[in-house]
Coordinates of C-alpha atoms and ligand atoms in Angstrom, one line a residue:
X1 CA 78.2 95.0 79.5
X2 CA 80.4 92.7 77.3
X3 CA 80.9 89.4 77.6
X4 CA 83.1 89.4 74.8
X5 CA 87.0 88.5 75.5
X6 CA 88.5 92.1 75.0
X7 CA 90.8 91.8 71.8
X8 CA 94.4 91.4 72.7
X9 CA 97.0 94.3 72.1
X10 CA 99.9 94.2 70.2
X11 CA 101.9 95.6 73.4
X12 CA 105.0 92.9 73.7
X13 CA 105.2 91.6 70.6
X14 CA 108.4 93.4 68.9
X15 CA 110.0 93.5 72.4
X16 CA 112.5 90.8 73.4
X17 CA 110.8 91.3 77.3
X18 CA 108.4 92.7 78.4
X19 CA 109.3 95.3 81.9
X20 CA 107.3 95.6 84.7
X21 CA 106.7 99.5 84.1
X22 CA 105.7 98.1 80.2
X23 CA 103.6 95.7 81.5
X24 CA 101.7 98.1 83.7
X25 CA 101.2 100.6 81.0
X26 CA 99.8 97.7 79.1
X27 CA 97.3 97.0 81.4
X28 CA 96.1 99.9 82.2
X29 CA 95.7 100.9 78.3
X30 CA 93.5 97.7 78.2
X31 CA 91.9 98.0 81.5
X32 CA 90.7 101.5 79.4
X33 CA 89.8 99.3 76.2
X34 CA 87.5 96.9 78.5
X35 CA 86.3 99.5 80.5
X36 CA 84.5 101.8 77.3
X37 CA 83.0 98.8 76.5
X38 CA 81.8 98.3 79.4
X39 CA 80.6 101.6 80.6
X40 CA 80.7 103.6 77.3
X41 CA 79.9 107.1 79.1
X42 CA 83.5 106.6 80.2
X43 CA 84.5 106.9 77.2
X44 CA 83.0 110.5 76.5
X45 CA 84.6 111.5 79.3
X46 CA 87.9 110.6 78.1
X47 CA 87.3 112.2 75.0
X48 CA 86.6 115.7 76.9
X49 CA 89.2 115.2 79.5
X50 CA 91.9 114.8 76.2
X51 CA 90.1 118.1 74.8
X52 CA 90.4 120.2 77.5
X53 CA 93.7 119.0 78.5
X54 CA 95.0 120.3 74.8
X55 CA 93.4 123.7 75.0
X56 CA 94.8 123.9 78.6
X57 CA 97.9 123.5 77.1
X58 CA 97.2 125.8 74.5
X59 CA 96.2 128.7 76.6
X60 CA 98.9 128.1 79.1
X61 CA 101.7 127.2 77.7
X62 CA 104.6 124.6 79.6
X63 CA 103.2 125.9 82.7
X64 CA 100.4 123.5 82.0
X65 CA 103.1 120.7 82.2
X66 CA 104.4 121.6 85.6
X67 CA 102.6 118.8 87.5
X68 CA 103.2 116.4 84.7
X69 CA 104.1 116.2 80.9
X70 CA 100.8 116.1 79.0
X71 CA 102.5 112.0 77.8
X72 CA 101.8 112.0 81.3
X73 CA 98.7 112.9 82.4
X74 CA 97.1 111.7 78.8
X75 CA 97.8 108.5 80.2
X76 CA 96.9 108.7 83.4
X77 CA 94.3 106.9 85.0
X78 CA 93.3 105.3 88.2
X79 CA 91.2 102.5 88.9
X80 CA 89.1 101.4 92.2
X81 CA 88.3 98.0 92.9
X82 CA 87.1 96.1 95.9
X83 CA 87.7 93.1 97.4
X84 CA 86.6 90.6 100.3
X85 CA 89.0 89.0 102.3
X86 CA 92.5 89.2 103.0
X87 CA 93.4 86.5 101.3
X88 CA 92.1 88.1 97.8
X89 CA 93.6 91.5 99.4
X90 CA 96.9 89.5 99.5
X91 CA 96.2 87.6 95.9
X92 CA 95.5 91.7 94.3
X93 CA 98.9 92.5 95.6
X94 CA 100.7 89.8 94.1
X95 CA 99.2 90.8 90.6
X96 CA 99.8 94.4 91.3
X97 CA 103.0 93.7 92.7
X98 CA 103.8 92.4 88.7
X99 CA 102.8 95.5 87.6
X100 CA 105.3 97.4 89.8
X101 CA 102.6 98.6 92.2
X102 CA 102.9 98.8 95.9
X103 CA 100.2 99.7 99.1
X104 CA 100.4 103.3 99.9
X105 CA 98.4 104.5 102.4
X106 CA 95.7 103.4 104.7
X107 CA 92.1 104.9 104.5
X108 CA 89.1 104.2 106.5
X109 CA 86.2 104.9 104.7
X110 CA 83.8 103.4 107.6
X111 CA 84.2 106.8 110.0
X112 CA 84.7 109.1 106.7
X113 CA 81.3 108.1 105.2
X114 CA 77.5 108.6 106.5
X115 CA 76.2 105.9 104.7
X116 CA 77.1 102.6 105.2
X117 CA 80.6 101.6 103.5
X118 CA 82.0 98.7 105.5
X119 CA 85.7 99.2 103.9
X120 CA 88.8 100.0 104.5
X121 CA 91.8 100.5 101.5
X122 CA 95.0 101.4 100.3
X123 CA 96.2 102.3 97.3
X124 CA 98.9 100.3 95.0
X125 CA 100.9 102.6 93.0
X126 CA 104.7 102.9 91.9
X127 CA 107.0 104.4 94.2
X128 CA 110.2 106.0 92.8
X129 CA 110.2 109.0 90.9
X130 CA 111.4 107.2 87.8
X131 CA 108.6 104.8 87.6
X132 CA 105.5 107.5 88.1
X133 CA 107.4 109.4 85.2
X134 CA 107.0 106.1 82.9
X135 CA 103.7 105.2 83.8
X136 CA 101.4 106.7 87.4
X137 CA 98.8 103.9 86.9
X138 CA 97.5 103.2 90.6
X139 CA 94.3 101.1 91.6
X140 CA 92.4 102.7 94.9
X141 CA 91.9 99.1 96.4
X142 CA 89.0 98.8 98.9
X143 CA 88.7 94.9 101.1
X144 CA 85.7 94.7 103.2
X145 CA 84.9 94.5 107.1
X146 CA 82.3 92.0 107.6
X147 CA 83.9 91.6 110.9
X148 CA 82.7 95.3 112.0
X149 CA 79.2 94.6 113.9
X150 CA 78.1 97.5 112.9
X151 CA 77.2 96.3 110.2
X152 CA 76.9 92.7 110.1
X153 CA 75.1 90.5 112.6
X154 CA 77.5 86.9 113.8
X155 CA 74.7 85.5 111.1
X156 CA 75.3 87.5 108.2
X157 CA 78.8 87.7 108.8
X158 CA 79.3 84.0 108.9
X159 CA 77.6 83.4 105.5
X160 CA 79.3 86.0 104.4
X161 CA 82.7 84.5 104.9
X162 CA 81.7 81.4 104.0
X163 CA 80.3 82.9 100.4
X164 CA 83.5 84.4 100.3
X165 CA 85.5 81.8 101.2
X166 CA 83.9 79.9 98.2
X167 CA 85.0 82.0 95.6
X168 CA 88.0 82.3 93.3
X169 CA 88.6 85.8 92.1
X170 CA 92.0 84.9 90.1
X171 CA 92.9 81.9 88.6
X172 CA 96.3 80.2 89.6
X173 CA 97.7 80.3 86.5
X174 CA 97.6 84.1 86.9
X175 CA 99.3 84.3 90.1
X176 CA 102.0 82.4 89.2
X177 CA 102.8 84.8 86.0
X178 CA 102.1 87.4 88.6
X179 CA 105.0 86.4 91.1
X180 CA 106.9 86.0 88.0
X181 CA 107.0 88.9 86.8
X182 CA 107.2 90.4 90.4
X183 CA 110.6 88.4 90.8
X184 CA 111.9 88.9 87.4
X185 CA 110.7 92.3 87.0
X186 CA 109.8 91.2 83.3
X187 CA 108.2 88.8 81.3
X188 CA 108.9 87.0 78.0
X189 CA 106.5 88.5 75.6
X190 CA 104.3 85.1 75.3
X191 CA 103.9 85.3 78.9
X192 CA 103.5 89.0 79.2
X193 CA 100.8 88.5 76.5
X194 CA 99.0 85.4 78.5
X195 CA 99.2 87.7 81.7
X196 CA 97.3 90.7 80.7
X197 CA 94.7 88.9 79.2
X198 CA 94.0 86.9 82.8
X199 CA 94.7 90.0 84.5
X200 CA 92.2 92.2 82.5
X201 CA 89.8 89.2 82.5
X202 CA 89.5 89.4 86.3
X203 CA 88.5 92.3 86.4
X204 CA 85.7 92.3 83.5
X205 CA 82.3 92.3 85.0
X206 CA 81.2 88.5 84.9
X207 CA 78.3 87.1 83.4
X208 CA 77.7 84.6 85.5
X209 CA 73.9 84.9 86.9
X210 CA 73.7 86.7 90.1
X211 CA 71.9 85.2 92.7
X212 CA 69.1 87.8 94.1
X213 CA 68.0 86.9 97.1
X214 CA 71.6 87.1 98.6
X215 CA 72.7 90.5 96.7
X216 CA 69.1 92.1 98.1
X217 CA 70.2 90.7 101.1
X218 CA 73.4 92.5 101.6
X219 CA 72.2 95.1 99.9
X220 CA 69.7 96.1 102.9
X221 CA 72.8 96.8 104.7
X222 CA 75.1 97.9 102.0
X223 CA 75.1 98.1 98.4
X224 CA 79.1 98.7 98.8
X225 CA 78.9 94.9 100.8
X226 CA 76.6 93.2 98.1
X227 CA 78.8 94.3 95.3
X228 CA 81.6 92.9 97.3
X229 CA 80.5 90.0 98.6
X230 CA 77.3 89.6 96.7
X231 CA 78.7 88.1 93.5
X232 CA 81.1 86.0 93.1
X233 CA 83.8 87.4 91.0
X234 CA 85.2 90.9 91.1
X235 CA 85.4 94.0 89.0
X236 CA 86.6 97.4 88.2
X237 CA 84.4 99.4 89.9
X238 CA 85.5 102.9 87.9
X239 CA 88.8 103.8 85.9
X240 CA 89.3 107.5 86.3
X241 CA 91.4 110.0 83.8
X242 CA 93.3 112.7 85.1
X243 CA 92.5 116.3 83.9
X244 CA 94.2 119.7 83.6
X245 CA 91.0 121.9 84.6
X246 CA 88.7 120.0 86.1
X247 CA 86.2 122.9 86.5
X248 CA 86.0 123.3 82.8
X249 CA 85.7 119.7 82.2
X250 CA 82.5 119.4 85.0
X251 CA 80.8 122.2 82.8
X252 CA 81.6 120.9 79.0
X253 CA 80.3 117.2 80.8
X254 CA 76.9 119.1 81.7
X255 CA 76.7 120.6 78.3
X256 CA 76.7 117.5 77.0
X257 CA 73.9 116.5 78.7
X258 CA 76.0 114.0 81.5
X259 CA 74.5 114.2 85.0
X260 CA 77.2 114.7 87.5
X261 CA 77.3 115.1 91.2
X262 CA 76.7 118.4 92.5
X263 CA 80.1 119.0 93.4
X264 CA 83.6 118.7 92.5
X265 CA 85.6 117.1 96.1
X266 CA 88.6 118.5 97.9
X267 CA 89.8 121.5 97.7
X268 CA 88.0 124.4 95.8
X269 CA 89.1 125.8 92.3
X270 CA 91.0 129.3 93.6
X271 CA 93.4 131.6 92.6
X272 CA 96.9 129.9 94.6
X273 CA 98.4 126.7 93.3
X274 CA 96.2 123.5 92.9
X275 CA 97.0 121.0 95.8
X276 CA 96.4 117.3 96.4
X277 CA 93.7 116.5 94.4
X278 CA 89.9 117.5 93.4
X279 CA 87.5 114.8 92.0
X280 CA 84.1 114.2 90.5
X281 CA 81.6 112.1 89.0
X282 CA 78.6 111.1 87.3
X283 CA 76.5 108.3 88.3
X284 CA 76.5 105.6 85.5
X285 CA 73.4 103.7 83.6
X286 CA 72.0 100.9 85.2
X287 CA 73.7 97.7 83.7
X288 CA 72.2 94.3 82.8
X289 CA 72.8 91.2 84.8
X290 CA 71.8 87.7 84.6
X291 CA 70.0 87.1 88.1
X292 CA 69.3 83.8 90.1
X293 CA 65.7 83.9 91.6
X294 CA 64.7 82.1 94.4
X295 CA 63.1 79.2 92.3
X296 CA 66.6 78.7 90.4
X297 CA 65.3 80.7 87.1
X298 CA 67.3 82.4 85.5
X299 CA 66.0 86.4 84.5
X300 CA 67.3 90.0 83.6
X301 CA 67.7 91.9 86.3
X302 CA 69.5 95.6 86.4
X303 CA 72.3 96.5 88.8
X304 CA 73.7 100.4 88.8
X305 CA 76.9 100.7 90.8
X306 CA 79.6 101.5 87.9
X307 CA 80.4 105.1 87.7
X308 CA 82.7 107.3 85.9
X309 CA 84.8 109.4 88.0
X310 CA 87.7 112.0 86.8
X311 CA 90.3 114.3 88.7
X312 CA 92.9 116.9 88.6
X313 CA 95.9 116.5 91.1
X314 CA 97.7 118.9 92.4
X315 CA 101.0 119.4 94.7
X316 CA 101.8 116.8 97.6
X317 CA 101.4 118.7 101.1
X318 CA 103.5 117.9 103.9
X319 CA 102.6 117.1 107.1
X320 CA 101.9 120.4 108.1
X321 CA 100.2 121.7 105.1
X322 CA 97.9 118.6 105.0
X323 CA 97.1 119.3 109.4
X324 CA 96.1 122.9 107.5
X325 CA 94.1 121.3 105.2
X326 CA 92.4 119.4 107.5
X327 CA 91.5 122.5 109.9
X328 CA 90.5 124.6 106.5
X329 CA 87.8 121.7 105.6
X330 CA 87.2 122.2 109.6
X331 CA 86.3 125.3 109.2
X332 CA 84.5 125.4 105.6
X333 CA 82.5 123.5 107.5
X334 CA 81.4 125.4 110.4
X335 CA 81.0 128.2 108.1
X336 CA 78.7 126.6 106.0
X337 CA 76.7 125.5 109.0
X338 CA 76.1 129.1 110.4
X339 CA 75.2 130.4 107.2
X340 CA 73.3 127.8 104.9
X341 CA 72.2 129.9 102.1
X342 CA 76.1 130.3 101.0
X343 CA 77.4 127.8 98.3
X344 CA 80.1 126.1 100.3
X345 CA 82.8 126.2 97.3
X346 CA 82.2 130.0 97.6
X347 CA 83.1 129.8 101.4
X348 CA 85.7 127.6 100.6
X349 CA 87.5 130.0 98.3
X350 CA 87.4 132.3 101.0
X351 CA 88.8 130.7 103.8
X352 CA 91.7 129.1 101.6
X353 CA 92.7 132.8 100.4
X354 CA 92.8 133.3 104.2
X355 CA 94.9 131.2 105.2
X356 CA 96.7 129.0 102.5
X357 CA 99.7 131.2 100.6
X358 CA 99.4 131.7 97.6
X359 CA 102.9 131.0 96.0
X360 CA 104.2 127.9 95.2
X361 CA 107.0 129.5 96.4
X362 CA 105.2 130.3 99.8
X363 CA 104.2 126.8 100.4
X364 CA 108.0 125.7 100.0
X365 CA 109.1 128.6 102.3
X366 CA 107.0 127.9 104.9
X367 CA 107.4 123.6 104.5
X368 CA 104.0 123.6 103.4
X369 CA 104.1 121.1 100.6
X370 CA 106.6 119.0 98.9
X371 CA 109.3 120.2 96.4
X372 CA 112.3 119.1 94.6
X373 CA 114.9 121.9 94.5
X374 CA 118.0 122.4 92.6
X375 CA 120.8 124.8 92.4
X376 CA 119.9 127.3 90.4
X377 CA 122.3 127.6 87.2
X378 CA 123.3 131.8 87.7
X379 CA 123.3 131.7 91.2
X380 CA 123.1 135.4 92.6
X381 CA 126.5 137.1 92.0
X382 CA 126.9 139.6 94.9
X383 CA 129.7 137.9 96.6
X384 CA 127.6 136.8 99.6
X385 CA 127.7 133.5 101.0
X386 CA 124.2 131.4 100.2
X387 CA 121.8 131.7 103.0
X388 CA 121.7 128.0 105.4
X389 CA 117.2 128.1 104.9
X390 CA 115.4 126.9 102.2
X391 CA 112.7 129.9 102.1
X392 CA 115.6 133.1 101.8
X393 CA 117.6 130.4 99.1
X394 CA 114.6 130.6 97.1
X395 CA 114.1 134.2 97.5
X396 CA 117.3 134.9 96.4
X397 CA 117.4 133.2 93.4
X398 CA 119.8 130.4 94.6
X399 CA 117.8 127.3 94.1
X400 CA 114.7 126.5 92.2
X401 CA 111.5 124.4 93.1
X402 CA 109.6 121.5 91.1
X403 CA 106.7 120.5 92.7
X404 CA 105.9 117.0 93.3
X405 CA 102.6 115.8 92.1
X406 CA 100.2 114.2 94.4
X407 CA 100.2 110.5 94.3
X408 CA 97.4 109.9 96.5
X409 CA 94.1 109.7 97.7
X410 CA 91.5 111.9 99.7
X411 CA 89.6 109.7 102.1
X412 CA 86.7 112.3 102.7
X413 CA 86.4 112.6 99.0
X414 CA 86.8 108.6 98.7
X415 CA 83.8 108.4 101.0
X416 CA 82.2 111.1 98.9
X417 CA 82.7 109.3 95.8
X418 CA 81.1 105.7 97.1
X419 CA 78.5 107.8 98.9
X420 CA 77.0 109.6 95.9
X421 CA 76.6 106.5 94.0
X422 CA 74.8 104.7 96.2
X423 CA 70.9 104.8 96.1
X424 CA 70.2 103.6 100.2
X425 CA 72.3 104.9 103.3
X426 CA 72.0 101.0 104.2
X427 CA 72.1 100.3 107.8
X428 CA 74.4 100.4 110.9
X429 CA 74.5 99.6 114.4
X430 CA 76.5 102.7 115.8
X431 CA 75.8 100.6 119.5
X432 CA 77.6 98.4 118.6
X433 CA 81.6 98.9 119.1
X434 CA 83.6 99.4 115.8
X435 CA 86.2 96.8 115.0
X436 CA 89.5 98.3 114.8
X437 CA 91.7 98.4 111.5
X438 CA 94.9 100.9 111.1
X439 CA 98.1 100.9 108.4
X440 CA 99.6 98.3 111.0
X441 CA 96.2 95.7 110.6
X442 CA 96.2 96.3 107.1
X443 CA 100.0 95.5 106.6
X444 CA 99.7 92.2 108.6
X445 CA 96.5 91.3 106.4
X446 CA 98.6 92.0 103.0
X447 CA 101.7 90.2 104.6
X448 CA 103.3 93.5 103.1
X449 CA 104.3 96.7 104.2
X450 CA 101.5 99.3 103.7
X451 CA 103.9 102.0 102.8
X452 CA 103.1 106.0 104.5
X453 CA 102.6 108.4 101.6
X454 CA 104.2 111.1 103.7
X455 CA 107.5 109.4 104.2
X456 CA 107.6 108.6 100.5
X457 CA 107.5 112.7 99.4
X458 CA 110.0 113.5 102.0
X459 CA 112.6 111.1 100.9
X460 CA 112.3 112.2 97.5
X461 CA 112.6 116.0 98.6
X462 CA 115.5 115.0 101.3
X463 CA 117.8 113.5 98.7
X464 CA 117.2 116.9 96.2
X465 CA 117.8 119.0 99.4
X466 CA 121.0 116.8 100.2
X467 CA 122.1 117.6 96.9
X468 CA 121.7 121.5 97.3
X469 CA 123.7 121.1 100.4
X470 CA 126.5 119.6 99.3
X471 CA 126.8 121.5 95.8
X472 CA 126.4 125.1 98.0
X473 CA 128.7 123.7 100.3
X474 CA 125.8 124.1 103.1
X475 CA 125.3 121.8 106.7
X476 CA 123.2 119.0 105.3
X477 CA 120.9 118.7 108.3
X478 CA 120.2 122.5 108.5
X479 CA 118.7 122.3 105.3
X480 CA 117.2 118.8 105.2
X481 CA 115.1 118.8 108.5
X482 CA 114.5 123.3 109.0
X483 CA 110.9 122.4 110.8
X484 CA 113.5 120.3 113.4
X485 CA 115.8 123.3 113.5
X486 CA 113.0 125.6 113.8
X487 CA 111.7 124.1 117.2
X488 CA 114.2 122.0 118.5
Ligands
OOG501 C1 86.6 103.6 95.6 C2 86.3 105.0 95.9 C3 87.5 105.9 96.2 C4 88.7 107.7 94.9 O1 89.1 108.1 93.8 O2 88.7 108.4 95.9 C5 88.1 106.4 94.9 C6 85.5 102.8 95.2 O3 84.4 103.3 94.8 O4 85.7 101.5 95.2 O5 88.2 105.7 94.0
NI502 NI1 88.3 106.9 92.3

């Protein structure tokens, strides 16, 4: 742990002001900075994620860059971080909002998880195509549920909101450069310069003295709860690089003596085209914290919840293909039930050469995943008209496909990911009635729109297909909506 100030950058010096998409990619470079220090294993795993990406590239060639430029995906990183009410929720969103970032996506990692993780999330991320070209940078946001008796008794959960209640994760001064920048969608570079440094400063793991009867004290029913809500500041709770094979990065991480989880989540490394997004870990050291004891001394004490955590994403699904994914996960499961002895990434790879196709040309034909087409320049020149479906224009040569990345999250793997780093399933009432959250809770708790991931892809691929249609001089709607067509 540092306790250090992390040095500041030169980003927004030379500039006359500093954008929003500049800004972001500022702070997620020293978000990285602040983050090696912290955890330095993260670091190692940067390295080896930028090595294997370069021989990926090597061996493959531009097809390598089809889900991103190697700029791209060099840069890449996500970060998770948790907070406890919605007020903070609301407070994250303004900074984030500053950095171009919006909610996407609800996830409810109480029902996904076995043990005990009283959260639910979203993810802030650009939106527009343009914007996740410059800089992807999104933050897997997590706020916690101590209304959910499950978990917490009336008495835990009113201390709990009453800690909470006490605390102040970000200081004004940041928020105000936050809806600054929002509105402006700049900075001057002075101000640019004073924001990151609050921004990346609120999410440095304080060193103000824990107290330990109250952390233990959550902790009994959920170390996800007492990092939350046992401390009073917030941090980054893992900043994760993307990489080209993920497989070969898990084995040159072993080799170098790094513990990770048993298993790489989502879908398994196969043969077809890699889709939404697979994901592992390693647990990190224990770090040193100041803690309060009960008689108001002040002693080391050890906390482990940091981890490192890094990822390869693959296509967006649509609708359909991610209902498919769902039932193959189904029915990996099953499989693995009746027959124990089998590694389930071996039945995996099975049932996905079953029954996923193995094209990315497939998946566009059959409205599987998302795409961008475009006429193709040398159309076919046999004198026939072009075809009014997407899957024979493809076939034929007439248009070409660029697949659109996954932007998103995996809320079985999310789970996954808090579960393996956790040393205690905690507790929960399962008696007791769950409170309810959905997109439209979360929304009203944000004051913002939590924005559906789906809807996002399709607009992007409706306006390429719109395009198509008017330049081949084809019915718009035939081609825009085929599923609708299909089964009216
Ligand atoms: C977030 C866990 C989820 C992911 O990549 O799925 C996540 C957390 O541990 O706070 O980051
Ligand atoms: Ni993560």
């Amino acid at each position: 742990m540092s306790c250090e100030p992390v040095p500041p950058g030169k980003e927004g010096r030379t500039v006359k002001r500093v954008e929003q998409w500049q800004l972001r990619a500022a702070f997620a470079e020293r978000l990285s900075r602040m983050y090696g220090k912290e955890v330095p294993a993260y670091t190692t795993l940067v390295e080896v994620s930028h090595e294997v990406n370069e021989d990926v590239l090597r061996t493959r060639g531009s097809a390598a860059e089809r889900l991103g430029s190697l700029d791209r995906v060099t840069a890449e990183r996500h970060g998770a971080v948790r907070v406890g009410t919605p007020a903070e929720l609301r407070q994250v969103a303004r900074i984030f909002a500053a950095l171009g970032m919006r909610p996407v996506g609800f996830y409810d990692l109480r029902e996904a998880a076995v043990s005990a993780v009283p959260v639910v999330s979203t993810a802030f991320r650009p939106v527009d195509a343009e914007e996740l070209a410059r800089n992807p940078f999104r933050v897997f946001t997590s706020l916690l549920t101590p209304g959910d008796p499950r978990f917490f008794d009336p008495g835990l959960r009113a201390r709990l909101e009453a800690f909470l209640a006490g605390r102040e994760l970000f200081p004004p001064e940041l928020l105000a450069l936050a809806d600054r920048a929002a509105a402006e969608r700049e900075l001057p570079p002075e101000q640019a310069e004073r924001f990151l440094r609050l921004a990346v400063g609120a999410f440095e793991l304080s060193c103000e003295p824990v107290d330990r009867a109250w952390y233990r004290t959550l902790e009994r029913v959920s170390a996800v709860a007492a990092d939350i809500g046992g401390v009073r500041s917030t941090h980054l709770n893992h900043l994760t690089p993307r990489v080209l094979d993920i497989d070969e990065l898990y084995r040159r991480m072993t080799a170098r003596g790094i513990e990770m989880i048993d298993t790489i989540q989502g879908p398994p490394g196969w043969q077809g085209p890699d889709v939404l997004l697979r994901q592992t870990s390693f647990r990190a050291l224990a770090e040193t914290r100041a803690m309060r004891t009960p008689d108001g001394s002040v002693v080391d004490g050890a906390l482990r919840v940091r981890f490192g955590e890094v990822e390869a994403r693959g296509i967006a699904l649509t609708r359909e293909g991610r209902a498919r994914y769902d039932e193959l996960v189904d029915l990996v499961d099953r499989r693995s039930a009746r027959t124990p002895g089998r590694r389930r990434e071996e039945i995996a790879r099975e049932v996905w050469e079953q029954h996923l196709p193995r094209t990315e040309r497939e998946l566009a034909a059959r409205g599987l995943a998302h795409f961008t087409f475009r006429t193709a320049a040398d159309p076919p020149r046999d004198g026939t008209r072009p075809p009014a479906d997407i899957g024979t224009l493809l076939r034929r040569g007439w248009v070409h496909a660029e697949p659109l990345v996954y932007e998103d999250f995996l809320p079985r793997s999310a789970a996954g990911i808090f579960q393996s780093n956790l040393t205690s399933q905690g507790t929960r009432d399962n008696s007791r009635e769950a409170a309810a959250y959905d997109a439209g809770w979360l929304s009203g708790a944000l004051e913002r729109e939590v924005l559906d991931p789906f809807a996002l892809y399709e607009q992007q691929q409706h306006r390429s297909l719109a395009r198509v249609a008017h330049e081949l001089g084809l019915d718009r709607t035939a081609l825009v909506h085929p599923v609708h067509r299909e089964h009216p």
